[in-house]
Short mmCIF file of C-alpha atoms in Angstrom, two decimals:
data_model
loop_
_atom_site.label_atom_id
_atom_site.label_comp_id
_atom_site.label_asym_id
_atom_site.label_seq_id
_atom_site.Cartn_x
_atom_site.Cartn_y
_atom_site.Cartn_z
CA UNK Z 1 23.84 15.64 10.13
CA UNK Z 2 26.12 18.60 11.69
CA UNK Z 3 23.25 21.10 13.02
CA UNK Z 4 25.80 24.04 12.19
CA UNK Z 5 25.22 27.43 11.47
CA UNK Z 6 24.73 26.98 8.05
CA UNK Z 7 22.63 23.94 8.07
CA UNK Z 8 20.38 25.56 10.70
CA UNK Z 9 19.80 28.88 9.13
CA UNK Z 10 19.15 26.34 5.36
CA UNK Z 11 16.42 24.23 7.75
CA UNK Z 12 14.88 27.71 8.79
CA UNK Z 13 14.11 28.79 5.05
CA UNK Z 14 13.24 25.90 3.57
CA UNK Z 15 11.41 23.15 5.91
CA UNK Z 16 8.00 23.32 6.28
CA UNK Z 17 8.23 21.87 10.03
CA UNK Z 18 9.98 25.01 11.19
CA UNK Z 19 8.02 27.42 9.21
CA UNK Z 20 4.68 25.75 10.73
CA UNK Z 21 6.36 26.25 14.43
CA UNK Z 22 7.09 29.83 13.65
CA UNK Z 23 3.81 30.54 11.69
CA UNK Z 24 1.29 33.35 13.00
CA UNK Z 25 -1.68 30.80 13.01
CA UNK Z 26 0.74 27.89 14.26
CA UNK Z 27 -2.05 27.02 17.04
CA UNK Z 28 -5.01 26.81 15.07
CA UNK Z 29 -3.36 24.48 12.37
CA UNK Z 30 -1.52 22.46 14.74
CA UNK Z 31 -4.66 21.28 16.69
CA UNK Z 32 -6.56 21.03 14.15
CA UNK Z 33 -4.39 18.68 11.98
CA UNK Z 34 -3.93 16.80 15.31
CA UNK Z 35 -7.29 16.13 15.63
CA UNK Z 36 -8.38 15.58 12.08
CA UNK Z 37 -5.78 13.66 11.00
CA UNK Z 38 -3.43 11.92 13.99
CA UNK Z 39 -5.55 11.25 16.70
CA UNK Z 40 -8.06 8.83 14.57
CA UNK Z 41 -4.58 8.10 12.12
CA UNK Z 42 -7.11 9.19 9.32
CA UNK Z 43 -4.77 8.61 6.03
CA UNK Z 44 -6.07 10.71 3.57
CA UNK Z 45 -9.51 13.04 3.68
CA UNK Z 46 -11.58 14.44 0.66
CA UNK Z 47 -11.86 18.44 0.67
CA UNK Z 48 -16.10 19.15 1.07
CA UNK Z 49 -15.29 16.97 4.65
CA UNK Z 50 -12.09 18.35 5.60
CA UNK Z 51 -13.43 22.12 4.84
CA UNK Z 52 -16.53 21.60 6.51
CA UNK Z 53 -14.61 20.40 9.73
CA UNK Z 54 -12.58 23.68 9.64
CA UNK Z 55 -15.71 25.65 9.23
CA UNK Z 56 -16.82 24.49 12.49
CA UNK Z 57 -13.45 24.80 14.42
CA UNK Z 58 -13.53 28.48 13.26
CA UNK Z 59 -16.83 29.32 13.91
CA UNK Z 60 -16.18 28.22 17.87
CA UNK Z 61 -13.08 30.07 17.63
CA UNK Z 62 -14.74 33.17 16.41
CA UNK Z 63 -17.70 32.90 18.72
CA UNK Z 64 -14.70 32.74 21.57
CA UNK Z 65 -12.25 35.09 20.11
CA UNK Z 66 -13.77 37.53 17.85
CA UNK Z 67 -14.33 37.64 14.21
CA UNK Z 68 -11.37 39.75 13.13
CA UNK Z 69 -9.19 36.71 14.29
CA UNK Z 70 -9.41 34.15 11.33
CA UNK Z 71 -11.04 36.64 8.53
CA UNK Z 72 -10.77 34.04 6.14
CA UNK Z 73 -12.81 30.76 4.82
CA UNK Z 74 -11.72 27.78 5.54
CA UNK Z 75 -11.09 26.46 1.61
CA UNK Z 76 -8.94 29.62 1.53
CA UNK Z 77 -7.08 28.79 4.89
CA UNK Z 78 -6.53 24.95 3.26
CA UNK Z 79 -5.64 26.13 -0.18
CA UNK Z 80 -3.03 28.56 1.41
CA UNK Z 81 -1.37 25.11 3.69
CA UNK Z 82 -1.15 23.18 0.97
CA UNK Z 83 0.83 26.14 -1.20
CA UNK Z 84 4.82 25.02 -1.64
CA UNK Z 85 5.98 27.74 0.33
CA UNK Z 86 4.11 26.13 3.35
CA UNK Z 87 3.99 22.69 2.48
CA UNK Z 88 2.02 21.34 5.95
CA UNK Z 89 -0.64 19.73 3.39
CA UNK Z 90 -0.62 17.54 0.20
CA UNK Z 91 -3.78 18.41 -2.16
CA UNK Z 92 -3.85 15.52 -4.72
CA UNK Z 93 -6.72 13.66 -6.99
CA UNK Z 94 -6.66 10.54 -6.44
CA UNK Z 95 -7.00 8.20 -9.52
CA UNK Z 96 -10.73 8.28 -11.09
CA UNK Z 97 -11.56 11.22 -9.20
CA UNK Z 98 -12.72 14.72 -10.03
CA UNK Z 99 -12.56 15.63 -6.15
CA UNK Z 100 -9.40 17.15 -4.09
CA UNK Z 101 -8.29 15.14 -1.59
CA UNK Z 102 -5.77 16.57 1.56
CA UNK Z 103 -3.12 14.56 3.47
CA UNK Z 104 -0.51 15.60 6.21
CA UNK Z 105 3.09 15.73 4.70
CA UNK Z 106 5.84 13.96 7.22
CA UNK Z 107 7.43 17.65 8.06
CA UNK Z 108 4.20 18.56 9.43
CA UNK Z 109 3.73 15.02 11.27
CA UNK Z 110 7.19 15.80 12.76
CA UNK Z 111 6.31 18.96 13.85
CA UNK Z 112 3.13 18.26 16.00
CA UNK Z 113 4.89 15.44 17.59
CA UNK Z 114 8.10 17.62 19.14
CA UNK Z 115 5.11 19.96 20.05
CA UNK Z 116 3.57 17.06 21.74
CA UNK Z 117 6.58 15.90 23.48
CA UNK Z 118 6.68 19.46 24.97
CA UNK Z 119 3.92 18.62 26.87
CA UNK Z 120 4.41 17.35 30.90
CA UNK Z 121 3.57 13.93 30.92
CA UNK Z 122 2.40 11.85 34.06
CA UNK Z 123 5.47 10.42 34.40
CA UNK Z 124 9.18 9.83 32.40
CA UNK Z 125 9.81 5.98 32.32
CA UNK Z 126 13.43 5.27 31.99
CA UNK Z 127 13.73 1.77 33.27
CA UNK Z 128 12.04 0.12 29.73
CA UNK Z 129 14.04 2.27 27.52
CA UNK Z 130 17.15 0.86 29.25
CA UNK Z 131 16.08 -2.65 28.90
CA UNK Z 132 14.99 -2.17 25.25
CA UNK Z 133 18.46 -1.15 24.90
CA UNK Z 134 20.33 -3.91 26.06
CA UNK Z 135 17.97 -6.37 24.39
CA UNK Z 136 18.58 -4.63 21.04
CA UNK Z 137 22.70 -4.56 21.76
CA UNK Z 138 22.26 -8.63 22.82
CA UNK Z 139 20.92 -9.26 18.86
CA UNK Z 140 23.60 -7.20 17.67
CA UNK Z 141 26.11 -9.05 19.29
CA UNK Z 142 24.31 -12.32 18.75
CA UNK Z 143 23.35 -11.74 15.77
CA UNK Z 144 26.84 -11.44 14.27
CA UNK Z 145 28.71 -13.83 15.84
CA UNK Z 146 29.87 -16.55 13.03
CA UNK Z 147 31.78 -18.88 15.66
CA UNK Z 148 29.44 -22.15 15.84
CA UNK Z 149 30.87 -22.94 19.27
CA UNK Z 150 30.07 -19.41 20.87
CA UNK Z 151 26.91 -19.65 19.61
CA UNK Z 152 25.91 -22.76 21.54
CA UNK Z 153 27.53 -21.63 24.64
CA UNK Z 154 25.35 -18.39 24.65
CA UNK Z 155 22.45 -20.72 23.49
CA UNK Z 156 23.32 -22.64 26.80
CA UNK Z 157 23.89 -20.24 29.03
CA UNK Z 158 20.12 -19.10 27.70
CA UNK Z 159 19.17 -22.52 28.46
CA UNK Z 160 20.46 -22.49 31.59
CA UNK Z 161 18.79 -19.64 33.04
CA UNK Z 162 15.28 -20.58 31.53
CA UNK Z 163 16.05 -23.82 33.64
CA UNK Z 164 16.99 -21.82 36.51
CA UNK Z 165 13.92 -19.66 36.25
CA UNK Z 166 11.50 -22.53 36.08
CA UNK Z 167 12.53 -24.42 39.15
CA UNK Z 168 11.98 -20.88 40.85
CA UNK Z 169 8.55 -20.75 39.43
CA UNK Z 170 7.59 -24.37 40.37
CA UNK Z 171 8.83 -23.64 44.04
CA UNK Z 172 6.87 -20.38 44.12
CA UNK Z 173 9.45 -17.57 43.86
CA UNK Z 174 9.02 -15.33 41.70
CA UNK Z 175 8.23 -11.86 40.96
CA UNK Z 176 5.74 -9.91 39.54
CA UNK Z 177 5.68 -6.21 37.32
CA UNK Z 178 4.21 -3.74 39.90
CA UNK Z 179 2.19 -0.58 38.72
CA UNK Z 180 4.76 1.71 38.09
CA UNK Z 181 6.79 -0.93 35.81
CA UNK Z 182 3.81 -1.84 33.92
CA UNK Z 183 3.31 1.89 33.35
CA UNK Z 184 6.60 2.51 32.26
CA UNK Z 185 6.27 -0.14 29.46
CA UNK Z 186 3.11 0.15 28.16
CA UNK Z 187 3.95 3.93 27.71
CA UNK Z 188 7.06 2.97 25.87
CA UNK Z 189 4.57 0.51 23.40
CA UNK Z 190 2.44 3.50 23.15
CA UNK Z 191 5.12 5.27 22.09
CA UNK Z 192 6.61 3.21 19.95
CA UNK Z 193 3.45 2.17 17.89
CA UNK Z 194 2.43 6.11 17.03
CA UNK Z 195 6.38 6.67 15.37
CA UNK Z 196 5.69 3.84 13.55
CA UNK Z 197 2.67 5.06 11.98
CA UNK Z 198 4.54 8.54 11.13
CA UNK Z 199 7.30 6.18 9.67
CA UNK Z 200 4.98 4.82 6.96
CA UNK Z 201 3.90 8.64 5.81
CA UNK Z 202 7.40 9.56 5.61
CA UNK Z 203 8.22 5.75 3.49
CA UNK Z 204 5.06 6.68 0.92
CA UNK Z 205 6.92 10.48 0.84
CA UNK Z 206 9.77 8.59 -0.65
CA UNK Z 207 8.36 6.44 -3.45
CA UNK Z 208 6.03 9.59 -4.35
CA UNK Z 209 8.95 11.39 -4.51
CA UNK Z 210 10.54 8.41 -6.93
CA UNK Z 211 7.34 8.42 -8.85
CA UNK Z 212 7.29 12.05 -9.49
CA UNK Z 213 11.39 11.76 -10.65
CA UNK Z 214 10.00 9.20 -12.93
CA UNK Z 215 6.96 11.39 -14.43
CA UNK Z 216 9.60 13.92 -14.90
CA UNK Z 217 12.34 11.77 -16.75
CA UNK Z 218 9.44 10.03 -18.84
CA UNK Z 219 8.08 14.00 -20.08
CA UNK Z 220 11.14 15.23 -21.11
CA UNK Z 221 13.52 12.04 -22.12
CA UNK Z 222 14.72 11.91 -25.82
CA UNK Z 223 17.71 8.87 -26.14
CA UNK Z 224 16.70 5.25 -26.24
CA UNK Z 225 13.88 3.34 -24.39
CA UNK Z 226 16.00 1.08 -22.83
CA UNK Z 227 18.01 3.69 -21.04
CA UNK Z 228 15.75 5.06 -19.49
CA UNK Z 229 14.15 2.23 -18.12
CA UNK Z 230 17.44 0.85 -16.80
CA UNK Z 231 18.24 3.72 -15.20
CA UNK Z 232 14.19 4.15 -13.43
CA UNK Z 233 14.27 0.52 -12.56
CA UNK Z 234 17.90 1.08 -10.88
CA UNK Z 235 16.57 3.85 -8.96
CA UNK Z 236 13.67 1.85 -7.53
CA UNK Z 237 16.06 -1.01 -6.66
CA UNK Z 238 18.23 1.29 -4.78
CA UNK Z 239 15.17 2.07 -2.67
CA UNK Z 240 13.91 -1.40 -2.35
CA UNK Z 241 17.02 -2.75 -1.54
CA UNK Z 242 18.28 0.29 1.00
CA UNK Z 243 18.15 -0.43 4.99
CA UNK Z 244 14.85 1.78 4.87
CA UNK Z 245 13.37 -0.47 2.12
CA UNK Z 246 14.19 -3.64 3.21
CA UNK Z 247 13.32 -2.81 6.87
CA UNK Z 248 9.53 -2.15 5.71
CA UNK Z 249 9.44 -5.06 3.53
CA UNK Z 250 10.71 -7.06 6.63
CA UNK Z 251 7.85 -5.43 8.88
CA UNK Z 252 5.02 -5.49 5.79
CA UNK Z 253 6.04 -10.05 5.90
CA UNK Z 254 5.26 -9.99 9.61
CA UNK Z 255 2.50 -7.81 9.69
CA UNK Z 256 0.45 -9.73 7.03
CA UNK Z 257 1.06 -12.70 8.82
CA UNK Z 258 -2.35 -14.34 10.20
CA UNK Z 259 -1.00 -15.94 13.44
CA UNK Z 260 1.68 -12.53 14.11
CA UNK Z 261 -1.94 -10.36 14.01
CA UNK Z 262 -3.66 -13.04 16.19
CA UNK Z 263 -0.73 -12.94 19.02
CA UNK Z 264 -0.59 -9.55 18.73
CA UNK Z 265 -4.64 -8.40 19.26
CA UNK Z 266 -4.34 -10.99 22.23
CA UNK Z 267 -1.57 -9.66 23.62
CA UNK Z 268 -3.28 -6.47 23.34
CA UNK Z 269 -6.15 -7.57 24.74
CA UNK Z 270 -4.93 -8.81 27.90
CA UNK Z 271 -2.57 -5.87 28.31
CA UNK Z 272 -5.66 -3.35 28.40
CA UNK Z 273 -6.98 -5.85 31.13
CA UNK Z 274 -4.27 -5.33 33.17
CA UNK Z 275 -5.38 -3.06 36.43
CA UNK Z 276 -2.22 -1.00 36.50
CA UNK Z 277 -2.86 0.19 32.59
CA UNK Z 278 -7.05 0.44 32.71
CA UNK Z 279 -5.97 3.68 34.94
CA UNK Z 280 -3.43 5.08 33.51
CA UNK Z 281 -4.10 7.83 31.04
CA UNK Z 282 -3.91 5.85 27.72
CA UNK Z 283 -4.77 5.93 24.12
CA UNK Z 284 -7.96 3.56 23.15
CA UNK Z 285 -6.87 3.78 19.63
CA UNK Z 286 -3.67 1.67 20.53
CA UNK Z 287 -5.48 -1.69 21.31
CA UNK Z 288 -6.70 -1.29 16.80
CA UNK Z 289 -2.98 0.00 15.87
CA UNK Z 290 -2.17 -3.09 14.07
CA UNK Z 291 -5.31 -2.30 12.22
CA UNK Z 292 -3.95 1.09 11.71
CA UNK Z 293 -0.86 -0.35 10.49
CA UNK Z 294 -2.35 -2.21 7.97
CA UNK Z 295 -4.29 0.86 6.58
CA UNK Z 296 -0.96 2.90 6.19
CA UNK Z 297 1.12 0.15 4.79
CA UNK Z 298 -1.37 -0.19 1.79
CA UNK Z 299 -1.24 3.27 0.83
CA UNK Z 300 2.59 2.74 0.47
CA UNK Z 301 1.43 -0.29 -1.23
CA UNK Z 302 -0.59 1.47 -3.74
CA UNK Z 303 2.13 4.48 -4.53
CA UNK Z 304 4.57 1.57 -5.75
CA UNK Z 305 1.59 -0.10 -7.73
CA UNK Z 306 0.93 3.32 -9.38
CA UNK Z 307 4.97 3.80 -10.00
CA UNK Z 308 4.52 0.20 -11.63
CA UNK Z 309 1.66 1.32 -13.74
CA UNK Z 310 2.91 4.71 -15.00
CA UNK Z 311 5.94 2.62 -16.16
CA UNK Z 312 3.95 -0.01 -18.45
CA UNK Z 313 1.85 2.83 -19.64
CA UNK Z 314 4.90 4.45 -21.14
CA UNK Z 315 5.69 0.95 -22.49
CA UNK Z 316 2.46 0.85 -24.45
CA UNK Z 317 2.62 4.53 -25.59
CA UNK Z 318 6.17 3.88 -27.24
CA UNK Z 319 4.84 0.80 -29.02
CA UNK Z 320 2.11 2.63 -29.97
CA UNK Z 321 4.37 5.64 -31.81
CA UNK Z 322 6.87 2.73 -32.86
CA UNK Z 323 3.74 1.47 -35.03
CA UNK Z 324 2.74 4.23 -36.11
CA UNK Z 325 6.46 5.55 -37.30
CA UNK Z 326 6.16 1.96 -39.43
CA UNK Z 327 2.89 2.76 -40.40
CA UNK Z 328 4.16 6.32 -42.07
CA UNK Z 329 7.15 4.83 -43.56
CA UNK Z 330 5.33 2.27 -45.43
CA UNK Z 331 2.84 4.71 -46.68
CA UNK Z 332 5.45 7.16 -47.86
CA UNK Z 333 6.29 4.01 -49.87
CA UNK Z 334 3.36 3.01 -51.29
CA UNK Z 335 2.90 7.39 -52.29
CA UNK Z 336 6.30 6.99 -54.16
CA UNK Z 337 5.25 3.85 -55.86
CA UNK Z 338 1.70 5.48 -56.75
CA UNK Z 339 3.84 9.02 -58.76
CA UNK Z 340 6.03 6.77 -60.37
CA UNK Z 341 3.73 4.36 -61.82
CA UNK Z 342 2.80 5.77 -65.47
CA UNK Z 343 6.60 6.84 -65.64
CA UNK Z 344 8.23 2.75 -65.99
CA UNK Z 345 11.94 2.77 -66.68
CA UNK Z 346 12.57 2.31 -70.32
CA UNK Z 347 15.65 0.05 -71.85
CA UNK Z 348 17.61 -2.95 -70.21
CA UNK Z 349 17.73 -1.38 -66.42
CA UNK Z 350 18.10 -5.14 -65.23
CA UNK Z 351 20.19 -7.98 -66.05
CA UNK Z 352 21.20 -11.08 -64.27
CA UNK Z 353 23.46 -14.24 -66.03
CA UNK Z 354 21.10 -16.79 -65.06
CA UNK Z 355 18.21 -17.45 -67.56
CA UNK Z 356 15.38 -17.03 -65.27
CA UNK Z 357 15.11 -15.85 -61.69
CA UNK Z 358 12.52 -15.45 -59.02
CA UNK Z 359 11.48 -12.13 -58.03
CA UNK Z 360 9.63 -11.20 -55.63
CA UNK Z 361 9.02 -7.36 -54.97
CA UNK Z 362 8.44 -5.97 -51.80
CA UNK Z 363 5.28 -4.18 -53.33
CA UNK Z 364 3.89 -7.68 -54.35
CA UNK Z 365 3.01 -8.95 -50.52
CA UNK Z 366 0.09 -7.20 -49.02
CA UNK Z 367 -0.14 -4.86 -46.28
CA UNK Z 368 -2.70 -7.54 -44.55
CA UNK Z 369 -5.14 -10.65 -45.12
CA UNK Z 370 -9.00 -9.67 -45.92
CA UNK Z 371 -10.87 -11.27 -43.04
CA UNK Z 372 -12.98 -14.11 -44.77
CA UNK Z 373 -16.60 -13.52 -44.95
CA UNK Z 374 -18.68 -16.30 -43.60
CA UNK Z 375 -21.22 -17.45 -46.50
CA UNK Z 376 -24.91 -17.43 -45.00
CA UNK Z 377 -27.74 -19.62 -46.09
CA UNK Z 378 -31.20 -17.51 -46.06
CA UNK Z 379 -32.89 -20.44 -46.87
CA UNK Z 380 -34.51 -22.19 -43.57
CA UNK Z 381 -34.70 -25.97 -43.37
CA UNK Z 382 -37.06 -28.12 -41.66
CA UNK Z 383 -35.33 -29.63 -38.59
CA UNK Z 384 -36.11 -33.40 -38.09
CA UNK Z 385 -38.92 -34.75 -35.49
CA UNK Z 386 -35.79 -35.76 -33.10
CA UNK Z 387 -36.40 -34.53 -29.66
CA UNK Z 388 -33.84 -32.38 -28.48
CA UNK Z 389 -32.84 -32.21 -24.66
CA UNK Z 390 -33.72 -29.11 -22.69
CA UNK Z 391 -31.78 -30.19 -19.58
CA UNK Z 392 -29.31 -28.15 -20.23
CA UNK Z 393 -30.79 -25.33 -20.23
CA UNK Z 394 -32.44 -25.68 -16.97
CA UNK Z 395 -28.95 -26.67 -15.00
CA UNK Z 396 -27.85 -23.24 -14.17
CA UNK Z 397 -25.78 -23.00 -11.07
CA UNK Z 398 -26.81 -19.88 -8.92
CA UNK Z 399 -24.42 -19.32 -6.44
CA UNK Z 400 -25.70 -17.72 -2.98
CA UNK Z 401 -23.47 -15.27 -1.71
CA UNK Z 402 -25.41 -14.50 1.16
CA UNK Z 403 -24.52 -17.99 2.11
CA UNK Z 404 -20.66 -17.21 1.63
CA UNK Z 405 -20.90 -14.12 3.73
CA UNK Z 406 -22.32 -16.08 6.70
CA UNK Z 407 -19.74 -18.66 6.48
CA UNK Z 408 -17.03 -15.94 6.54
CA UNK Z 409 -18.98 -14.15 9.72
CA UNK Z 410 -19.18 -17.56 11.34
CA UNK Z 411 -15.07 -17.91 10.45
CA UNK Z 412 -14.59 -14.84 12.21
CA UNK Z 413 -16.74 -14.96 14.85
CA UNK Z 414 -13.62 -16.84 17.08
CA UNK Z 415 -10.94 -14.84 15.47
CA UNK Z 416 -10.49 -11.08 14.47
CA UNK Z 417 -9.24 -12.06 11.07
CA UNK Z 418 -9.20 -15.26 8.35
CA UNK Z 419 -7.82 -15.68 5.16
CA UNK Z 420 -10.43 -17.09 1.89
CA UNK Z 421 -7.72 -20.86 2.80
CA UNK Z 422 -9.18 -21.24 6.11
CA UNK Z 423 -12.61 -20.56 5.26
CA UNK Z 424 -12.88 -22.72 2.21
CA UNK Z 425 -10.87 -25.09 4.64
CA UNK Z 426 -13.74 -25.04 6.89
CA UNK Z 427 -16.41 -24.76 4.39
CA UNK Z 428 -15.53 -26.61 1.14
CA UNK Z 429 -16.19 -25.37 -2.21
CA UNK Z 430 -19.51 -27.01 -3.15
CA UNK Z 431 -19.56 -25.25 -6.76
CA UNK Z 432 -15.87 -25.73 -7.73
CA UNK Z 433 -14.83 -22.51 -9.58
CA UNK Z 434 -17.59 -20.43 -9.76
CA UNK Z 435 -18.36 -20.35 -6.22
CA UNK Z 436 -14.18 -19.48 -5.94
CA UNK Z 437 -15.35 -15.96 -7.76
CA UNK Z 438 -18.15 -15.37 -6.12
CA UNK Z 439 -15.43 -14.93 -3.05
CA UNK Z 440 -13.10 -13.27 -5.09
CA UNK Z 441 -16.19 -10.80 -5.68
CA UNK Z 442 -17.43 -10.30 -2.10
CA UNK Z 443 -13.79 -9.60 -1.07
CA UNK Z 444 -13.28 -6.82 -4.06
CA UNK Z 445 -16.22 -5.32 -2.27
CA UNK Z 446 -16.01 -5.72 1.05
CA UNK Z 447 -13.40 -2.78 2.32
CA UNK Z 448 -12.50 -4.76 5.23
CA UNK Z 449 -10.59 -7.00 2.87
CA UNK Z 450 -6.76 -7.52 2.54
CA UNK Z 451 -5.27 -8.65 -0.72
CA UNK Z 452 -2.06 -9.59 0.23
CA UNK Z 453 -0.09 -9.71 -3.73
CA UNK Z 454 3.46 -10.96 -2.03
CA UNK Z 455 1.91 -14.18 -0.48
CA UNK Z 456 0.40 -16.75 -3.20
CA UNK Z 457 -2.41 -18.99 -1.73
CA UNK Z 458 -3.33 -22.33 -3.39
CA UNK Z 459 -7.17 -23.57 -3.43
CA UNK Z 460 -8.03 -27.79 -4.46
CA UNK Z 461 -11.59 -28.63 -4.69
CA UNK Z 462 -12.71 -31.28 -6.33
CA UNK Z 463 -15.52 -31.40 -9.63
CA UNK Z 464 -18.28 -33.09 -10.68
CA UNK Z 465 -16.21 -35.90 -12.68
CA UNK Z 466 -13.98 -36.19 -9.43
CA UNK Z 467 -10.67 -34.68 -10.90
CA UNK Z 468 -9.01 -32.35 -8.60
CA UNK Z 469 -8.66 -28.70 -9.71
CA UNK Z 470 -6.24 -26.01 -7.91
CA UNK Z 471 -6.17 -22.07 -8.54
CA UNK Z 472 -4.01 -20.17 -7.62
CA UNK Z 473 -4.11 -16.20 -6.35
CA UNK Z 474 -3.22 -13.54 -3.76
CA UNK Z 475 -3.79 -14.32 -0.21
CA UNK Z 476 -7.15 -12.81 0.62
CA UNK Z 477 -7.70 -11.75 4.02
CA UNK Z 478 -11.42 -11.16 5.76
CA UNK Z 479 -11.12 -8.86 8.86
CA UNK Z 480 -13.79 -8.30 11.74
CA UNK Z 481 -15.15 -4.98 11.17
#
């Protein structure tokens, strides 16, 4: 985009990142939206909380300041930043909830971080960014080259130097990162992990903004069904399938892989080890950020799911009026039939050259079958002296979920996170299908739990007869609190 006169002066109007910079109380909503919402990458926050956090930020700032500074309450203050003409706020109810519920919008995400970058920081690493570039213009290259044989040379030449590199290991030469190196790219990670969490705001912006289109076309469409579903379902295609859609999708597959988390908290790990990087000034919260990944991809998760369920609700509520339409039509029928009834044509008003025929009116077949009513005996019989087995009745199978939960802390006491495979892998069903739900249960209740819809997960266990039985369902992952 051309940052031109008019462009600029357009952006100074209408975006609510400018309008926070230049707002009178810029400071006092900039740190506190840092702190409430960035710094512990809290998603979304429910308005008695949120309110009675500003309460207490402006009661030190009046005790400090004076009263006459911030005159009003803080419900007022976030009523007024979530109003369009501001925009730094989204107030929403969630689904099945009565209670207002706040979250940042990406301009205002945006805006904090220039401020941030305003700030002096220990020191500007430049050597990292450099590499990262080359690296990323090697895949280009590499990645588009469709000769066979320059492929295998480059392959070769790659060879070559790991070759190379390893004989120079074995004979003892070779070099290590020093401090300032290690500093330079661990502040580049840091970096580069906190836009990606402003990325996924700005991605659930989008399909909100798709699902809102949708609510829109839905309320006031009046052609055919099918059009408008053709042309909704187009529109979410051309997001799915756009570099920004298939670029999260791409991330979301390698995120929710098992063994990508497990390399990544142990590379983590061991980087936070590292002398150089326990002190430097760093961010704690960056050794969880794959956690916090996984908490902001599923609320983009959830915004499609609702898109997906505001469509088939508009499905059922135009079969519903399509039934009922059929409904009216046939009893403006049967009303016709009812005036006309003691008024029967009168002479020969039908005449065919056959001598008989079979008719069959439309009035003749009936609207619906009477359900058949079952015929009961009152009359009790004695039963016969035959003993009856019991046995049944006393082979209940009580399933211990206390025991499941152990075996899933147990799973995870070696690895930060395991999917429902591994630990019925390690700890066979026992009870076949109904101990299968009782996991399926502790998972739906366990908010540490991932269900993973785009991955399908196959379970065998065998029954009491011996015939193997499979299910299959999402890919349920347990992770260490």
């Amino acid at each position: 985009m051309s940052l031109d006169f008019a462009t600029l002066s357009q952006l100074r109007r209408t975006h609510p990142g400018w309008r926070l910079l230049v707002a009178d109380h810029a400071p006092l909503v900039v740190s506190f939206l840092q702190q409430t919402f960035i710094e512990p990458n809290v998603r979304v926050m429910a308005q008695p909380e949120l309110e009675s956090r500003l309460e207490d930020l402006l009661f030190q700032l009046r005790e400090r300041e004076g009263d006459k500074l911030f005159p009003r309450s803080a419900r007022e203050y976030l009523d007024d930043w979530a109003q369009h003409d501001k925009g730094w706020l989204r107030k929403f109810y969630p689904p099945a909830s009565d209670e207002a519920h706040f979250d940042l919008t990406p301009a205002t995400e945006k805006a904090i971080a220039w401020l941030e970058s305003l700030t002096q920081r220990e020191f500007v690493g430049t050597e990292s960014r450099l590499l990262t570039v080359f690296e990323l213009l090697r895949q280009m290259i590499s990645g588009t080259e469709a000769d066979p044989d320059t492929r295998i040379r480059e392959l070769q030449a790659q060879r070559d130097e790991i070759d190379r590199e390893i004989e120079r290991v074995q004979a003892g030469d070779f070099k290590l990162l020093d401090d300032t190196a290690l500093r330079d790219r661990f502040q580049q990670v840091s970096s580069t992990a906190r836009e990606l969490l402003s990325d996924f705001r700005e991605v659930e912006q989008n399909f909100r903004q798709l699902d809102l289109q949708v609510r829109e076309q839905i309320a006031t469409w009046e052609g055919r069904k099918g059009e408008l579903l053709s042309r909704i379902f187009g529109e979410r295609d051309a997001i799915s399938d756009s570099d920004q859609g298939r670029s999260f999708r791409a991330f979301w597959d390698f995120l929710m892989s098992p063994a990508s988390q497990d390399e990544l908290t142990e590379l983590l790990e061991k980087v936070f080890e590292l002398d150089a990087v326990s002190s430097f000034e760093q961010d704690r919260r960056l050794k969880r950020i794959h956690y916090d990944w996984l908490d902001a991809g599923e609320h983009t998760q959830r915004t499609v799911a609702r898109l997906s369920q505001q469509l088939r609700r508009y499905l059922d509520d135009q079969a519903y009026l399509e039934n009922k339409r059929i409904m009216q039509m046939l009893d403006g029928i049967s009303a016709r039939a009812m005036a006309v009834r003691e008024q029967m044509p009168t002479g020969d008003f039908f005449s065919i050259e056959m001598p008989s025929a079979d008719i069959q009116l439309p009035m003749e077949r009936p609207l619906h079958n009477l359900p058949l009513k079952p015929m009961l005996d009152t009359e009790i019989e004695v039963a016969d002296s035959s003993e009856i087995s019991t046995e049944a009745l006393y082979n209940q199978i009580n399933i211990d979920k206390q025991r499941l939960k152990a075996q899933i802390r147990q799973c995870l006491q070696t690895q930060q996170q395991v999917s429902l495979t591994d630990v019925i892998g390690q700890h066979p069903l026992q009870h076949g299908l109904a101990e299968l739900v009782a996991y399926l249960s502790i998972a739906g209740s366990d908010r540490h739990a991932l269900f993973d819809d785009s991955h399908q997960d196959r379970i065998r266990w065998q029954d009491e007869d011996g015939l193997w039985r499979q299910a299959q369902l999402p890919r349920i992952i347990f992770i260490r609190p």
